[in-house]
Amino acid sequence: MEQAKNKLVVVTGAGGFIGGHLVAHLRAQGYKKLRAIDAKPLGEWEQQFVDVENLSLDLNLKENCETAADGAYEIYNLAANMGGMGFIEHNKALCMLSILINTHMLQAALHHGVQRYFYSSSACVYNADRQKTFEAPSLKEEDAYPAMAEDGYGWEKLFSERMCRHFREDFGLTTRLARFHNVYGPHGTWEGGREKAPAAICRKVIEAKASGRHEIEIWGTGEQTRSFMYIDDCLKGIDKIMRSEIVDAINLGSSEAVSINQLVDIAEEIAGIKLKRSYKLDAPKGVNGRNSDNTLIQNLLGWEPNTPLRVGLEKTYRWIYDEYSQKQQGRAVSAFSGAR
Ligand code: GDC
């Protein structure tokens, strides 16, 4: 690790939520040569740092992956087309196409002699048959097989995991794989269609409070269960897994399962409000229940993500509240100047 701090380390997907936090985290740890890459134009990144080499490149294209990996000592590949249920249910082809990013990045990593390669997989790789109950089934790593992953997004992740494994076995590339379970926190998408449940629920509560219409629409019956991992735990886990000798895909998620109704309870409590709930039963729901079984990560690393949902959600709520308020102020100013 100390060695890596003075060598070129590349983060892809750096304009997004987790990638942006990862660049900030590596900087704070004393990494001196960082290259941050994202398909989004530079002005649209969630976080950006002047002492980092920032590149706007579409990593679907092989030649751009070659540029990305040139001179790199380590790569964290977080670039992908992704989002919450509302996005992945309606964009299966786009999600599957992220296979191009990981495939070209692996080839480029090998070509440029990269020492270590991190791939962010997802809880969406797990077999759907094991996630039919609402009692939050705890998913162990072996539950990905026999394979019946989330249509589109999950299959791409599972295939990419295997691609990493075969590059390691056949070509000797050192790869590390973590299966993220629904990550949330400040700088996560909170509007526009790609937001996941924690941010979406916070936004809806904030909107209800601001408008005085004390109502909230929840997708599904609200009985669906999930565990949500706060971003700080995700960063800690990436570090630990990257530095470990764990070669197979491992869960990186919280084991604090809640129903979506309980998630709404917590957001309401933070906001100091009670809302009338309505349930949109034909909205995208995904699996009925999902939790992270952390036996393996506890055994191998003696640690698991442990930020209580109440604590992480409060920080997320405050951040979304500020973003929402700024946006409303911007709207008010432009309406005022338009009226003159
Ligand atoms: O979007 P998500 O957080 O993704 O949804 C969790 C549950 O919350 C779903 O059952 C959804 O129907 C419900 N829900 C209720 N209201 C709302 O307003 C809302 N917005 C959203 N988005 N959901 C609502 C995710 C993937 C990610 C990633 C993680 C890995 O699936 O979308 O890309 O891979 O899984 O764990 P979720 O947890 O189904």
XYZ file of C-alpha atoms and ligand atoms in Angstrom:
379
model
C 0.000 0.000 0.000
C 2.783 2.442 0.940
C 4.357 1.670 -2.423
C 1.124 2.454 -4.270
C 0.956 5.895 -2.652
C 3.836 7.143 -4.811
C 2.760 5.377 -7.999
C 0.040 6.206 -10.490
C -3.355 4.977 -9.277
C -6.381 5.176 -11.586
C -10.034 5.476 -10.539
C -12.678 5.050 -13.237
C -16.212 6.296 -12.694
C -14.576 9.109 -10.720
C -17.209 11.659 -11.694
C -19.909 9.620 -9.993
C -20.920 8.960 -6.402
C -18.594 6.194 -5.168
C -15.734 6.984 -7.578
C -15.664 10.633 -6.484
C -15.536 9.637 -2.829
C -12.814 7.094 -3.580
C -10.579 9.730 -5.183
C -11.114 11.997 -2.140
C -10.350 9.085 0.191
C -7.139 8.068 -1.609
C -5.974 11.693 -1.640
C -6.624 11.968 2.088
C -4.560 8.832 2.641
C -1.570 10.384 0.893
C -1.810 8.937 -2.617
C 0.155 11.427 -4.668
C -0.425 10.470 -8.283
C -4.079 9.961 -9.051
C -5.810 9.779 -12.417
C -9.582 10.204 -12.295
C -11.695 9.239 -15.310
C -15.359 9.555 -16.172
C -17.480 9.692 -19.327
C -19.259 12.788 -18.039
C -17.931 16.214 -19.079
C -15.540 17.594 -16.435
C -18.001 20.259 -15.291
C -20.581 17.636 -14.304
C -18.561 15.527 -11.859
C -19.819 15.094 -8.311
C -16.352 15.803 -6.889
C -13.181 17.013 -8.588
C -9.703 17.899 -7.321
C -7.164 20.200 -8.961
C -4.142 18.109 -7.900
C -5.551 15.039 -9.671
C -5.285 14.259 -13.399
C -8.941 14.472 -14.459
C -9.917 12.967 -17.814
C -13.294 12.861 -19.509
C -13.174 9.627 -21.519
C -15.753 7.106 -22.701
C -14.344 3.800 -21.454
C -16.636 1.758 -23.676
C -13.960 2.416 -26.291
C -10.824 0.288 -26.154
C -8.452 3.100 -27.132
C -9.691 5.203 -24.207
C -9.065 2.314 -21.821
C -5.500 2.165 -23.157
C -5.082 5.874 -22.337
C -6.630 5.281 -18.903
C -4.298 2.407 -18.004
C -1.092 3.883 -19.470
C 1.546 3.955 -16.715
C -0.908 2.808 -14.027
C 0.269 0.816 -11.013
C -3.230 0.062 -9.724
C -6.744 0.500 -11.116
C -10.085 0.779 -9.351
C -12.746 0.162 -12.006
C -15.994 1.731 -10.839
C -17.208 2.920 -14.239
C -20.597 1.514 -15.269
C -24.025 2.541 -16.386
C -26.046 2.133 -13.221
C -28.860 3.358 -11.023
C -31.669 2.319 -8.710
C -34.533 -0.004 -9.636
C -36.249 2.707 -11.701
C -33.205 2.833 -13.968
C -31.989 -0.751 -14.185
C -35.466 -2.162 -14.835
C -35.905 0.030 -17.937
C -32.315 0.067 -19.246
C -31.210 -3.552 -19.398
C -29.299 -3.252 -22.679
C -27.446 -0.160 -21.471
C -26.531 -1.945 -18.237
C -25.333 -5.018 -20.155
C -23.182 -2.807 -22.364
C -20.967 -1.963 -19.368
C -19.378 -5.314 -20.205
C -17.379 -3.338 -22.786
C -15.897 -1.109 -20.068
C -14.677 -3.909 -17.819
C -13.471 -6.065 -20.709
C -11.474 -3.269 -22.333
C -10.145 -2.104 -18.970
C -8.940 -5.617 -18.101
C -7.184 -5.931 -21.456
C -5.585 -2.514 -21.044
C -4.549 -3.315 -17.446
C -2.813 -6.457 -18.636
C -1.186 -4.655 -21.542
C 0.223 -1.931 -19.272
C 1.445 -4.271 -16.523
C -0.967 -3.060 -13.843
C -0.179 -4.632 -10.433
C -3.666 -4.741 -8.910
C -7.158 -4.318 -10.338
C -10.321 -3.720 -8.300
C -13.760 -4.439 -9.748
C -16.975 -3.267 -8.100
C -19.626 -5.934 -8.459
C -23.090 -5.915 -6.934
C -25.601 -7.765 -4.778
C -27.626 -7.904 -8.011
C -25.570 -10.993 -8.989
C -27.477 -13.159 -6.493
C -29.937 -15.815 -7.580
C -33.453 -14.343 -7.716
C -34.977 -17.563 -6.333
C -33.209 -16.932 -3.014
C -34.722 -13.456 -2.707
C -38.431 -14.237 -2.919
C -39.269 -13.818 0.766
C -39.749 -10.449 2.457
C -37.828 -11.705 5.514
C -34.558 -10.307 4.147
C -32.692 -13.486 3.205
C -29.008 -13.156 4.108
C -27.064 -13.871 0.964
C -23.852 -15.817 1.234
C -21.258 -15.543 -1.503
C -22.078 -19.016 -2.872
C -25.740 -17.995 -3.386
C -24.839 -16.423 -6.731
C -24.905 -19.948 -8.191
C -26.706 -21.626 -9.844
C -26.901 -18.325 -11.693
C -30.168 -16.395 -11.992
C -28.978 -12.837 -11.524
C -31.004 -9.597 -11.791
C -31.973 -9.299 -15.449
C -29.573 -7.040 -17.378
C -27.518 -5.287 -14.697
C -26.894 -8.354 -12.507
C -25.887 -10.612 -15.392
C -23.329 -8.071 -16.568
C -21.848 -7.915 -13.069
C -21.707 -11.695 -12.773
C -20.091 -12.075 -16.181
C -17.558 -9.350 -15.380
C -16.693 -11.064 -12.080
C -15.897 -14.181 -14.077
C -13.876 -12.207 -16.615
C -11.760 -10.849 -13.736
C -11.320 -14.344 -12.356
C -10.150 -15.738 -15.693
C -7.756 -12.846 -16.296
C -6.279 -13.689 -12.881
C -6.130 -17.448 -13.483
C -5.072 -17.444 -17.129
C -3.011 -14.244 -17.438
C -1.812 -13.648 -13.854
C -3.493 -10.264 -13.382
C -4.098 -9.613 -9.661
C -7.801 -8.847 -9.331
C -10.004 -8.070 -6.313
C -13.822 -8.164 -6.346
C -16.414 -6.747 -3.966
C -20.179 -7.179 -4.200
C -21.600 -3.827 -3.061
C -25.012 -3.835 -1.349
C -27.016 -0.656 -2.057
C -24.570 2.144 -1.199
C -25.912 5.556 -0.127
C -24.619 8.869 1.192
C -23.903 12.493 0.258
C -23.160 13.046 -3.458
C -25.337 10.075 -4.416
C -27.920 10.650 -7.166
C -31.102 11.953 -5.507
C -33.310 12.942 -8.470
C -33.647 12.386 -12.203
C -34.476 8.659 -12.340
C -31.250 6.908 -11.304
C -31.677 7.435 -7.559
C -31.891 4.443 -5.219
C -34.388 4.090 -2.379
C -32.522 5.906 0.460
C -31.992 9.079 -1.594
C -35.403 8.844 -3.282
C -37.209 8.529 0.056
C -35.229 11.419 1.589
C -36.072 13.602 -1.419
C -39.762 12.698 -1.297
C -39.931 13.499 2.433
C -38.156 16.827 1.861
C -40.522 17.697 -1.017
C -43.576 16.787 1.072
C -42.372 18.962 3.933
C -41.536 21.896 1.659
C -44.816 21.773 -0.286
C -47.043 21.282 2.762
C -48.684 18.306 0.993
C -47.948 15.728 3.645
C -48.093 12.671 1.383
C -45.537 10.198 0.052
C -45.664 7.660 -2.779
C -43.775 4.432 -2.115
C -42.987 1.882 -4.822
C -44.401 -1.574 -4.096
C -46.082 -2.511 -0.822
C -43.229 -1.117 1.277
C -42.664 -4.595 2.733
C -39.616 -5.191 0.495
C -36.464 -5.516 2.601
C -32.916 -4.342 1.929
C -29.718 -3.455 3.723
C -28.090 -0.125 2.896
C -24.361 0.590 3.226
C -23.125 4.060 4.124
C -20.421 5.397 1.791
C -17.717 5.607 4.516
C -18.054 1.857 5.128
C -17.873 1.217 1.395
C -14.560 3.119 1.171
C -13.111 1.286 4.187
C -14.174 -2.028 2.682
C -12.674 -1.239 -0.742
C -9.344 -0.488 0.977
C -9.388 -3.650 3.026
C -10.391 -5.908 0.131
C -7.909 -4.319 -2.285
C -5.055 -4.943 0.208
C -6.207 -8.453 1.140
C -5.422 -11.813 -0.408
C -9.135 -12.486 -1.027
C -9.343 -13.475 -4.677
C -13.023 -14.443 -4.917
C -15.948 -12.022 -4.942
C -16.955 -11.058 -1.398
C -19.977 -9.248 0.064
C -19.442 -5.619 0.982
C -22.680 -4.540 2.600
C -24.429 -3.764 5.847
C -26.292 -6.586 7.590
C -28.866 -4.208 9.118
C -31.940 -5.167 7.120
C -34.997 -2.890 7.066
C -38.233 -2.821 5.134
C -38.846 0.152 2.847
C -41.633 1.185 5.254
C -39.041 1.267 8.053
C -36.743 3.311 5.832
C -39.585 5.816 5.427
C -40.136 5.792 9.240
C -36.502 6.784 9.767
C -36.615 9.548 7.130
C -39.831 10.895 8.665
C -38.245 10.886 12.106
C -35.215 12.822 10.825
C -37.542 15.342 9.171
C -39.838 15.526 12.208
C -42.938 14.820 10.134
C -45.537 12.091 9.515
C -46.799 11.537 5.997
C -49.811 9.837 4.478
C -48.486 6.883 2.492
C -49.668 5.614 -0.861
C -48.278 2.541 -2.572
C -47.553 2.347 -6.290
C -47.817 -1.374 -6.876
C -46.832 -1.367 -10.558
C -43.559 0.550 -9.967
C -40.175 -1.228 -10.320
C -39.668 -3.354 -7.206
C -36.766 -5.729 -7.830
C -36.432 -8.629 -5.412
C -38.684 -8.951 -2.334
C -35.896 -9.293 0.212
C -32.116 -8.988 0.331
C -29.509 -8.755 3.083
C -25.752 -9.182 3.209
C -24.447 -12.264 5.005
C -21.203 -11.006 6.532
C -19.808 -14.257 7.894
C -17.053 -14.394 5.283
C -15.882 -10.792 5.571
C -15.909 -11.123 9.386
C -13.875 -14.320 9.198
C -11.360 -13.003 6.695
C -11.052 -9.338 7.668
C -12.455 -9.221 11.217
C -14.653 -6.311 10.158
C -17.960 -5.515 8.505
C -19.768 -2.307 7.498
C -21.222 -0.969 10.738
C -22.605 2.555 10.338
C -26.185 2.451 11.694
C -28.744 3.327 9.003
C -30.178 6.072 11.235
C -26.748 7.766 11.406
C -25.911 7.487 7.706
C -29.390 8.450 6.565
C -29.383 11.619 8.664
C -26.147 12.780 6.970
C -27.606 11.903 3.576
C -30.900 13.648 4.333
C -29.064 16.861 5.375
C -26.993 16.827 2.182
C -30.037 16.279 -0.060
C -31.909 18.968 1.875
C -29.122 21.480 1.067
C -28.999 20.441 -2.588
C -32.779 20.708 -2.853
C -32.832 24.138 -1.153
C -30.094 25.479 -3.435
C -31.989 24.294 -6.466
C -35.214 25.889 -5.273
C -33.393 29.178 -4.637
C -31.911 29.021 -8.138
C -35.405 28.523 -9.575
C -36.790 31.436 -7.557
C -34.001 33.760 -8.748
C -34.513 32.869 -12.423
C -38.307 33.194 -12.111
C -37.810 36.628 -10.513
C -35.429 37.842 -13.228
C -37.762 36.402 -15.876
C -40.686 38.364 -14.411
C -38.849 41.698 -14.652
O -33.787 1.431 -6.192
P -33.463 0.544 -5.045
O -32.730 1.162 -3.910
O -32.678 -0.694 -5.622
O -34.879 0.000 -4.513
C -35.000 -0.704 -3.309
C -36.464 -0.977 -3.065
O -37.102 0.262 -2.699
C -37.229 -1.498 -4.295
O -38.091 -2.538 -3.923
C -38.041 -0.292 -4.750
O -39.263 -0.646 -5.386
C -38.322 0.364 -3.389
N -38.731 1.773 -3.492
C -39.823 2.323 -2.911
N -39.955 3.620 -3.254
C -38.502 5.080 -4.754
O -39.130 6.147 -4.684
C -38.899 3.903 -4.069
N -37.370 5.003 -5.491
C -36.607 3.853 -5.572
N -35.477 3.853 -6.292
N -36.995 2.708 -4.945
C -38.114 2.729 -4.200
C -30.146 -2.024 -6.271
C -29.772 -1.648 -7.683
C -28.446 -0.991 -7.630
C -27.424 -1.844 -6.879
C -27.974 -2.430 -5.595
C -27.109 -3.500 -4.993
O -31.383 -2.641 -6.262
O -30.731 -0.821 -8.254
O -27.982 -0.660 -8.892
O -26.874 -2.853 -7.669
O -29.242 -2.942 -5.755
O -27.636 -3.906 -3.781
P -32.464 -2.236 -5.207
O -31.986 -2.366 -3.815
O -33.673 -3.032 -5.559
